[in-house]
């Protein structure tokens, strides 16, 4: 595989918002994550896939574009992968990863689609999102589960799946998730996973807090952050 591109920032954009995706291309993030999961209502999944495929086709050559696909075990996962794997796709972001088996299944599916579509083997990267207690506990095993892994890290969010899974109470300083973020970073480094990334910061009115969290994350050893379209 060619080396992973350096990424300091990845911006999530809803895949059912064609105008937002087009505008986000000019916002200055190193990469975009076109979202087909949580931000897209069930009744809009098919239309969102078509919109995302259009962005990949028109802009994938000039931008680093990821797609967040359905979670392992969901019917959306296979449909999302079948729709988006093509020349313009740089990587897939897989939510709610709980085991190495989840990554293995995605790896095999990507390999088959690459062969069918004439893409170089291993050309699509995988970023697991560790949103369950089991996935965070087994970060070291997950980090070693595929050569396709890149940009792995632990998230610190308010009101998200990670908070519900662990039961912490979010603070801007992030002390309640320091151990978890450090543990996942160590797993990524030990496995040789390139460009570990953390996040998220959701209070767009608190830019000082954002700067402090970014500096602290860089001090830990993270190389970038994921961010969400406001």
XYZ file of N, CA, C and O in Angstrom, residues 5 25 53-65 86-90:
80
model
N -1.821 9.463 3.564
C -1.605 10.900 3.465
C -1.666 11.537 4.855
O -2.486 11.144 5.687
N -16.041 21.286 0.462
C -14.793 21.057 -0.271
C -13.866 22.265 -0.200
O -12.648 22.125 -0.329
N -21.813 9.346 -4.129
C -21.112 8.803 -5.288
C -20.795 9.909 -6.297
O -19.706 9.933 -6.894
N -21.716 10.849 -6.481
C -21.468 11.957 -7.402
C -20.302 12.819 -6.935
O -19.454 13.236 -7.738
N -20.232 13.098 -5.623
C -19.112 13.885 -5.094
C -17.796 13.126 -5.265
O -16.779 13.717 -5.672
N -17.797 11.837 -4.986
C -16.583 11.037 -5.165
C -16.112 11.067 -6.617
O -14.916 11.211 -6.900
N -17.060 10.924 -7.538
C -16.704 10.882 -8.953
C -16.134 12.206 -9.447
O -15.182 12.230 -10.235
N -16.698 13.312 -8.966
C -16.294 14.619 -9.477
C -15.106 15.222 -8.740
O -14.361 16.031 -9.306
N -14.921 14.837 -7.456
C -13.917 15.535 -6.645
C -12.887 14.611 -5.999
O -11.938 15.103 -5.370
N -13.062 13.298 -6.126
C -12.152 12.374 -5.455
C -10.714 12.466 -5.929
O -9.785 12.168 -5.172
N -10.509 12.882 -7.168
C -9.142 12.983 -7.686
C -8.382 14.150 -7.067
O -7.141 14.128 -7.012
N -9.103 15.161 -6.597
C -8.459 16.383 -6.101
C -8.580 16.567 -4.593
O -8.009 17.516 -4.047
N -9.340 15.712 -3.924
C -9.564 15.836 -2.490
C -9.434 14.468 -1.830
O -9.586 13.428 -2.475
N -9.141 14.480 -0.534
C -9.067 13.244 0.248
C -10.445 13.002 0.842
O -10.857 13.677 1.784
N -11.155 12.022 0.288
C -12.549 11.800 0.633
C -12.758 10.424 1.260
O -12.401 9.393 0.671
N -14.819 2.933 -5.381
C -14.475 3.316 -6.743
C -13.258 4.211 -6.733
O -12.668 4.467 -5.671
N -12.859 4.723 -7.885
C -11.611 5.496 -7.982
C -11.547 6.722 -7.084
O -10.469 7.142 -6.688
N -12.681 7.365 -6.759
C -12.634 8.594 -5.976
C -12.621 8.411 -4.478
O -12.497 9.388 -3.730
N -12.723 7.168 -4.004
C -12.810 6.904 -2.564
C -11.425 6.678 -1.981
O -10.692 5.790 -2.429
N -11.082 7.446 -0.953
C -9.793 7.266 -0.282
C -9.893 6.285 0.885
O -8.968 5.501 1.128
